[in-house]
PDB file of C-alpha atoms in Angstrom:
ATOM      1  CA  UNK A 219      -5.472  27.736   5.529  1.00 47.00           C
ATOM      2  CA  UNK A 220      -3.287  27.929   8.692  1.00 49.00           C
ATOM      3  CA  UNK A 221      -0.282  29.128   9.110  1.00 53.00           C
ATOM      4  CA  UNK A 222       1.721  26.349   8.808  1.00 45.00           C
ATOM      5  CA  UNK A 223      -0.176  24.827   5.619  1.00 51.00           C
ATOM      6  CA  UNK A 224       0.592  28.377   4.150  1.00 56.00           C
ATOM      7  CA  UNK A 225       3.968  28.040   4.893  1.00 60.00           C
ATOM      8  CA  UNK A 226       4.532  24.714   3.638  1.00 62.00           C
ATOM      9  CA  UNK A 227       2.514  25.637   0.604  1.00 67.00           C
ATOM     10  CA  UNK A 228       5.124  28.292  -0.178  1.00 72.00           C
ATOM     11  CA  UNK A 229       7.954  26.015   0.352  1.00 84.00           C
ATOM     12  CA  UNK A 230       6.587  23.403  -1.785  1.00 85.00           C
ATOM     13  CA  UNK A 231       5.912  25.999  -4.434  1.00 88.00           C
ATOM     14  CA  UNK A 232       9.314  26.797  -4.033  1.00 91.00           C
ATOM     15  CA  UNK A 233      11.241  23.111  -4.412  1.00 91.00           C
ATOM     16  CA  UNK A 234       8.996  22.781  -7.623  1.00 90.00           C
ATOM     17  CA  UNK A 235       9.876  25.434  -9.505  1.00 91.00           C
ATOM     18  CA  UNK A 236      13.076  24.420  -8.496  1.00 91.00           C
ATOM     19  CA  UNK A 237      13.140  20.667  -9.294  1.00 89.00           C
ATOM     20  CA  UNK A 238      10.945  21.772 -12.481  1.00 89.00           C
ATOM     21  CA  UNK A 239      13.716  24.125 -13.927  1.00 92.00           C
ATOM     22  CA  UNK A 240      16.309  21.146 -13.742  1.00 91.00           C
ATOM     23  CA  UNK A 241      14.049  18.731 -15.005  1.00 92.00           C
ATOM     24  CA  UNK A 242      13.770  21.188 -18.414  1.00 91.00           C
ATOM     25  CA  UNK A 243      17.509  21.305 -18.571  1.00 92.00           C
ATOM     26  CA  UNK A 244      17.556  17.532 -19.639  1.00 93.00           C
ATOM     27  CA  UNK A 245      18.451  17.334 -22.772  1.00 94.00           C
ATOM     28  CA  UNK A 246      16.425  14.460 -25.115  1.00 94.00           C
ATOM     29  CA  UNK A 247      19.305  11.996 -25.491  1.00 96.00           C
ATOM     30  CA  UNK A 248      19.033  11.742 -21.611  1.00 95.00           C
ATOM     31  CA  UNK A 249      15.345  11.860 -21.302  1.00 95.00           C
ATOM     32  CA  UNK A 250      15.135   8.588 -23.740  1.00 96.00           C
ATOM     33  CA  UNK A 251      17.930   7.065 -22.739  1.00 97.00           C
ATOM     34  CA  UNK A 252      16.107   7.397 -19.117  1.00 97.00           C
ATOM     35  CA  UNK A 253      13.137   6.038 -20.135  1.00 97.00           C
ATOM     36  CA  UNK A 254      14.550   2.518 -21.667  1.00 97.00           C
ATOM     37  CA  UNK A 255      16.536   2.286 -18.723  1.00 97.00           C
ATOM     38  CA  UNK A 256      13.296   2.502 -16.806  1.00 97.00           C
ATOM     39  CA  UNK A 257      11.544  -0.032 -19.107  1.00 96.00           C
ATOM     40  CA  UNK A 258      14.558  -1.901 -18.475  1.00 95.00           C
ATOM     41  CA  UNK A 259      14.539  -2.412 -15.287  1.00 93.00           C
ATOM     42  CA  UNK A 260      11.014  -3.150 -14.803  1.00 92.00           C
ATOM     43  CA  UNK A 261       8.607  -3.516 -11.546  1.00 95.00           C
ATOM     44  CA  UNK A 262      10.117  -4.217  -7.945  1.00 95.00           C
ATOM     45  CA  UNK A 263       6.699  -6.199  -7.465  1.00 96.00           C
ATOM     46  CA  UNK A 264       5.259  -9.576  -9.618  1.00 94.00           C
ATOM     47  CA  UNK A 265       2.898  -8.792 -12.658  1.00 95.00           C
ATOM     48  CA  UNK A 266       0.042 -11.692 -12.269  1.00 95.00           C
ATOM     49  CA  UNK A 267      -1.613 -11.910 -15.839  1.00 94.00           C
ATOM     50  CA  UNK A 268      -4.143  -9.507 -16.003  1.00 94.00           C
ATOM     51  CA  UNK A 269      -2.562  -6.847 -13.627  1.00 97.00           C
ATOM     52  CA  UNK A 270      -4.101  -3.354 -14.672  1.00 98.00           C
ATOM     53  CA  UNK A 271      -1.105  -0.571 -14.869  1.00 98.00           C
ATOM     54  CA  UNK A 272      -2.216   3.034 -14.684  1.00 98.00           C
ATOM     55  CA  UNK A 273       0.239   5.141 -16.210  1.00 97.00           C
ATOM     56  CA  UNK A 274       0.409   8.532 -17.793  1.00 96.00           C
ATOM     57  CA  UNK A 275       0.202  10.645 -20.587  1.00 95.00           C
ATOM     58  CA  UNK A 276       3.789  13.024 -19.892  1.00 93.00           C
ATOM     59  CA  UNK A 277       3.834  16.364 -19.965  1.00 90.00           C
ATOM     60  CA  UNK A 278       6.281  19.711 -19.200  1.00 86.00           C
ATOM     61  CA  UNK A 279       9.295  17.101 -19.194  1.00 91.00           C
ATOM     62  CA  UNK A 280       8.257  14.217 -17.277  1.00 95.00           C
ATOM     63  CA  UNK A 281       9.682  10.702 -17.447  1.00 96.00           C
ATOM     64  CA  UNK A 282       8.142   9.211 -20.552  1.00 97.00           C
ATOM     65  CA  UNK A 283       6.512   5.670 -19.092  1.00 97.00           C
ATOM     66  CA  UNK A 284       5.423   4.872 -22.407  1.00 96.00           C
ATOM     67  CA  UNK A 285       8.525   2.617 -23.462  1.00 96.00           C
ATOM     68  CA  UNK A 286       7.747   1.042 -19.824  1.00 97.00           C
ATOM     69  CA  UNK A 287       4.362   0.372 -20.028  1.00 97.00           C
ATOM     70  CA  UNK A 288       4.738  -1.416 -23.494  1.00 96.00           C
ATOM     71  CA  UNK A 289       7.473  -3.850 -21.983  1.00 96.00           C
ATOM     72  CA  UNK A 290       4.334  -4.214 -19.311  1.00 97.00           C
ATOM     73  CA  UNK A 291       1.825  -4.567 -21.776  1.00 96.00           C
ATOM     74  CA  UNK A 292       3.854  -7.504 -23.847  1.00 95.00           C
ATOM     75  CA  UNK A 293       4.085  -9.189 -20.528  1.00 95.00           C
ATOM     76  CA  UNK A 294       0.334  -9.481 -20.050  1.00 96.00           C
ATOM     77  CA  UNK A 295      -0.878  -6.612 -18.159  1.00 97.00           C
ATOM     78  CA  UNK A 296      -3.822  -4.434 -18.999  1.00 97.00           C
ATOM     79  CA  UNK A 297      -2.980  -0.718 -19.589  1.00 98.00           C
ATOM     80  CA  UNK A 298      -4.899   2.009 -17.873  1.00 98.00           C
ATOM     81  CA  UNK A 299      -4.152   6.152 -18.074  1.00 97.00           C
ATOM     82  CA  UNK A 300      -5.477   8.954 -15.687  1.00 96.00           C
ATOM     83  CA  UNK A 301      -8.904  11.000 -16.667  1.00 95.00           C
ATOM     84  CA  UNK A 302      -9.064  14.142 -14.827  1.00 92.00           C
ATOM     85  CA  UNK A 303     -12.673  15.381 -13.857  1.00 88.00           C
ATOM     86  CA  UNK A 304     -11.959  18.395 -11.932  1.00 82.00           C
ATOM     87  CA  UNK A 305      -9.645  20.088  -9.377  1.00 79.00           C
ATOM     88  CA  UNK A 306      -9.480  17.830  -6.058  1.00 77.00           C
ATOM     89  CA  UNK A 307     -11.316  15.198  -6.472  1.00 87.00           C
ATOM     90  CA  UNK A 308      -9.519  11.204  -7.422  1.00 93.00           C
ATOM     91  CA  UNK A 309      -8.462  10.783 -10.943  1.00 95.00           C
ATOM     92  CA  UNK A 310     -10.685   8.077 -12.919  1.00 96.00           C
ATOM     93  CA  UNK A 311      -8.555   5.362 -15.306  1.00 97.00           C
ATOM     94  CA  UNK A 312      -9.852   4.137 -18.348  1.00 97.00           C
ATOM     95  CA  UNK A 313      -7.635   1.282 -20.392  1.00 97.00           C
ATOM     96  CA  UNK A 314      -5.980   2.324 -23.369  1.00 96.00           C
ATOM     97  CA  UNK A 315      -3.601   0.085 -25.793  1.00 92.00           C
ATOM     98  CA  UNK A 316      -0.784   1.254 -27.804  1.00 87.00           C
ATOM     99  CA  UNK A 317      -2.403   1.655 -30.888  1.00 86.00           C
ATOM    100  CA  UNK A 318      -4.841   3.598 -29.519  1.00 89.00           C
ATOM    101  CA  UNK A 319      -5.472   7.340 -29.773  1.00 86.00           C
ATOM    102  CA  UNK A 320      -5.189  10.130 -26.983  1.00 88.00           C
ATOM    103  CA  UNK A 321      -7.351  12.786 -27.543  1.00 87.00           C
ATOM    104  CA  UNK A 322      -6.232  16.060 -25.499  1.00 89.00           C
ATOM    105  CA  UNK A 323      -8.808  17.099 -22.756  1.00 85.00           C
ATOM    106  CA  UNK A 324      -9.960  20.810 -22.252  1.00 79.00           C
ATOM    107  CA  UNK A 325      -6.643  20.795 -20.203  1.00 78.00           C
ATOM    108  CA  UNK A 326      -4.425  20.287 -23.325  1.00 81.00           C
ATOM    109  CA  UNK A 327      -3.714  16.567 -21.149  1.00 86.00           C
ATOM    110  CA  UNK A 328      -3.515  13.416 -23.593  1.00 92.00           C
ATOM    111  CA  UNK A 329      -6.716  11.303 -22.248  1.00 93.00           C
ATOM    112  CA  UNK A 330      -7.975   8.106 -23.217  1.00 94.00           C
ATOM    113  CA  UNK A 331     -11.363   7.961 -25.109  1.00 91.00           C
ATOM    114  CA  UNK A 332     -14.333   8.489 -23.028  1.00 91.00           C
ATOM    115  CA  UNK A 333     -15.658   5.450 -24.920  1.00 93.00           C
ATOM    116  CA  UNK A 334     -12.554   3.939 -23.002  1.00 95.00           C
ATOM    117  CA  UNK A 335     -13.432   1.329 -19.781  1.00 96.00           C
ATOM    118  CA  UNK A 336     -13.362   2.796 -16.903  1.00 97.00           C
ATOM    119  CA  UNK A 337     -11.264   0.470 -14.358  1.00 97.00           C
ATOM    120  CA  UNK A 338      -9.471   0.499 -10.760  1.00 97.00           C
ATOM    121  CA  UNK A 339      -5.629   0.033 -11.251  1.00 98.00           C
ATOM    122  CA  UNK A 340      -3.623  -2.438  -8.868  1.00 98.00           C
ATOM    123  CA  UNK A 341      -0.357  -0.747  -9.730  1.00 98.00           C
ATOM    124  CA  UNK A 342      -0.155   2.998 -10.320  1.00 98.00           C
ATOM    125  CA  UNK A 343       2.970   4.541 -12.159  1.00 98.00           C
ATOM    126  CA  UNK A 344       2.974   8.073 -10.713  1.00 97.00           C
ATOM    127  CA  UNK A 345       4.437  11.095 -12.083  1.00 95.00           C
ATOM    128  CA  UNK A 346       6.413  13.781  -9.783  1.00 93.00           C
ATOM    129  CA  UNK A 347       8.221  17.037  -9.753  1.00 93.00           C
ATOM    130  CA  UNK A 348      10.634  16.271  -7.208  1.00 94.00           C
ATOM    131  CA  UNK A 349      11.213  13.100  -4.140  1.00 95.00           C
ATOM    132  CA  UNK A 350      13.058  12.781  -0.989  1.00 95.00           C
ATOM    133  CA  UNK A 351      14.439   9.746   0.578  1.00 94.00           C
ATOM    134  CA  UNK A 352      11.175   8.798   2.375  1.00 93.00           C
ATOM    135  CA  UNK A 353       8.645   8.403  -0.560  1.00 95.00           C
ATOM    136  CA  UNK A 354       7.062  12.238   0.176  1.00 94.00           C
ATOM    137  CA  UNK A 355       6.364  13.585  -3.628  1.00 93.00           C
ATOM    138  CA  UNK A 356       6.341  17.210  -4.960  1.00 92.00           C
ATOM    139  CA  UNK A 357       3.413  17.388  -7.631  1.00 88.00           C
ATOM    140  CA  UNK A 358       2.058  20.285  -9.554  1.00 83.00           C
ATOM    141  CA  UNK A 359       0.081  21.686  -6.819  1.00 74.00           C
ATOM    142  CA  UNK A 360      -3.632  20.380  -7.802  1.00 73.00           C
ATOM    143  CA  UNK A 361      -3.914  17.224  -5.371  1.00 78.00           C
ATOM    144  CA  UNK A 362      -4.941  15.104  -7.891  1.00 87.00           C
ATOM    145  CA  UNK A 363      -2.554  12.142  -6.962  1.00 91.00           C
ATOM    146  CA  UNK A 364      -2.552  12.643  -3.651  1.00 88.00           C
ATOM    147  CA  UNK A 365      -6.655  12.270  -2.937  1.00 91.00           C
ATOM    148  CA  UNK A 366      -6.611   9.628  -6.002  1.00 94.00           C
ATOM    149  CA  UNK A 367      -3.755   7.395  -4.120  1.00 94.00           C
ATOM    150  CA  UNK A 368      -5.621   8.096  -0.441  1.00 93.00           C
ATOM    151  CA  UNK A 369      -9.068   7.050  -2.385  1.00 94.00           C
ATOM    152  CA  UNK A 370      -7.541   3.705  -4.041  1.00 95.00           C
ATOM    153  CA  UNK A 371      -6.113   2.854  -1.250  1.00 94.00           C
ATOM    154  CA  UNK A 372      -9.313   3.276   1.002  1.00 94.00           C
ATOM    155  CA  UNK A 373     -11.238   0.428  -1.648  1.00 93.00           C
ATOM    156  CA  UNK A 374      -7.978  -1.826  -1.483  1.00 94.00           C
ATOM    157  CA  UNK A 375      -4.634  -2.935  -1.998  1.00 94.00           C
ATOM    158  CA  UNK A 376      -3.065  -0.711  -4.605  1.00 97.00           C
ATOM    159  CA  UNK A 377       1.216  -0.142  -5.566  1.00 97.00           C
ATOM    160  CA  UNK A 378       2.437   2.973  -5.981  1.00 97.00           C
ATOM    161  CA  UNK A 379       5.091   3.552  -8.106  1.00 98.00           C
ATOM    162  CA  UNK A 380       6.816   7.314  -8.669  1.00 97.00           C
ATOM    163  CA  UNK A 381       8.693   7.615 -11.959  1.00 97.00           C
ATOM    164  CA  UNK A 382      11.126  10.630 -12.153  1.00 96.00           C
ATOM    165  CA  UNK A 383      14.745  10.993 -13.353  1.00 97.00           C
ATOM    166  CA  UNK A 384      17.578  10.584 -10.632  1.00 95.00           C
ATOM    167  CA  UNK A 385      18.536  14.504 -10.389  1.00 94.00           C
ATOM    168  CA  UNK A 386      14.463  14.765  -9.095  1.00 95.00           C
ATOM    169  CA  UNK A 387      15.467  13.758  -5.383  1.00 95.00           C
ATOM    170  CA  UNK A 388      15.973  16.391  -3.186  1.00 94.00           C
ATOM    171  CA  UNK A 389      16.843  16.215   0.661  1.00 93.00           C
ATOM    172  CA  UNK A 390      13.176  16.531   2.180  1.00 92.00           C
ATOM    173  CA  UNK A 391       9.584  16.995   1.048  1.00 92.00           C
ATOM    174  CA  UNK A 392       7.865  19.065   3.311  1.00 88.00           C
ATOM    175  CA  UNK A 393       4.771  16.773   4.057  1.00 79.00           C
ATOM    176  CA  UNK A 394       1.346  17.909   5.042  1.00 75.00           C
ATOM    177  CA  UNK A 395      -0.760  15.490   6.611  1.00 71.00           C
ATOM    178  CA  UNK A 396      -3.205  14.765   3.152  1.00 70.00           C
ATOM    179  CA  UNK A 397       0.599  13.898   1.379  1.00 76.00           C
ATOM    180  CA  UNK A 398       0.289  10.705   0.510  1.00 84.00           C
ATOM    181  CA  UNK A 399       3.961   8.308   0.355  1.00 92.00           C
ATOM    182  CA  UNK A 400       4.628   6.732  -2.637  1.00 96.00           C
ATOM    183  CA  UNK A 401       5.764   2.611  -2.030  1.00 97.00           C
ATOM    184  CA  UNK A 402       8.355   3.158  -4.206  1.00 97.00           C
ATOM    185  CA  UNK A 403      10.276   5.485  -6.471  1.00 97.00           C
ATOM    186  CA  UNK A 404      12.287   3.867  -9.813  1.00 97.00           C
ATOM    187  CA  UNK A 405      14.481   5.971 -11.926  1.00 97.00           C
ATOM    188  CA  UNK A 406      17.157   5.606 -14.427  1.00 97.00           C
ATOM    189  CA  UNK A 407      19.609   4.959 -11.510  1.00 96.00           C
ATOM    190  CA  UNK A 408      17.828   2.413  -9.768  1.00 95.00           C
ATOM    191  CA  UNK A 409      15.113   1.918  -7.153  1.00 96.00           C
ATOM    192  CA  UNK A 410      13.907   3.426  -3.502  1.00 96.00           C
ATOM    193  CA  UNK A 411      11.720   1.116  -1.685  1.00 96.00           C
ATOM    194  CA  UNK A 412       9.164   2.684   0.987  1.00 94.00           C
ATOM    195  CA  UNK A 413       7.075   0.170   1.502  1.00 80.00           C
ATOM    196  CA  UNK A 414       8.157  -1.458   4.711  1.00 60.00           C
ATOM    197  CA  UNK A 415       8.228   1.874   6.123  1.00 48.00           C
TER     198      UNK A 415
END
């Protein structure tokens, strides 16, 4: 690792502890009330019949998509959630429904059935620790998002879609070269669009 990755590295580590400890300070009135408003506002981009949405299973705090992806879901789109098969390398989706149950993974991560379809998502709801004002995400340090988005989008068109609460943004992200920017970021508060950028 060079110098400067190392450096970054440490910063990064640094915002998301950070971002992470405000993020737990939330209480659960706000976290829900979040998530409707979320649901409620819907996708910045059209949702053809058929569209598959890969969301997430949330964990340590995140913004719940589920409320979301059921407004999605009664809309027509097919429903998709995040396998992961090992440290840095793309995330597969399988579809899952509502009613369906999430097993937890050697991880302790809610994962759809193995049984479950495997399929390629044209919109991907992604979950973050922290944002900045140019679509640059703090994760949890793995890569899994970052090499899944740079994979997707090497087979085709795909929307990316960061879901955090409004308090998440901070000033910058410092960006490493494999960072991948998100197309857009919605929270309770509204929406950041990154895509013409």
């Amino acid at each position: 690792m060079s110098e400067l990755s190392e450096t970054l590295s440490e910063t990064k580590t640094a915002l998301r502890a950070a971002a992470l400890a405000r993020r737990s300070s939330l209480n659960e009135d706000d976290r829900c009330a979040a998530a409707a408003a979320v649901a409620a506002r819907g996708l910045p981009v059209p949702l053809p019949e058929g569209t598959v949405v890969a969301g997430y299973a949330p964990i340590r705090g995140e913004l719940d998509p589920f409320p979301m992806m059921q407004a999605l879901a009664a809309r027509g789109a097919r429903l998709a959630l995040p396998v992961v098969t090992g440290r840095g390398t793309p995330l597969l989706f399988r579809t899952w429904r509502d009613s369906d149950p999430l097993p937890r993974s050697a991880l302790g991560i809610r994962e759809p059935s193995p049984d479950a379809a495997e399929v390629t998502p044209d919109i991907v709801l992604v979950p973050l620790a922290a944002f900045d004002g140019n679509g640059h995400r703090i994760g949890y340090g793995a890569g899994h998002y970052d090499c899944t988005l740079e994979d997707l989008r090497a087979r085709g068109p795909v929307v990316t879609i960061g879901l955090a609460f409004a308090m998440q943004q901070i000033p910058a992200v410092p960006a490493d070269a494999h960072d991948v920017v998100l197309d857009y970021v919605l929270t309770e508060q509204g929406l950041l669009t990154f895509r013409s950028r």
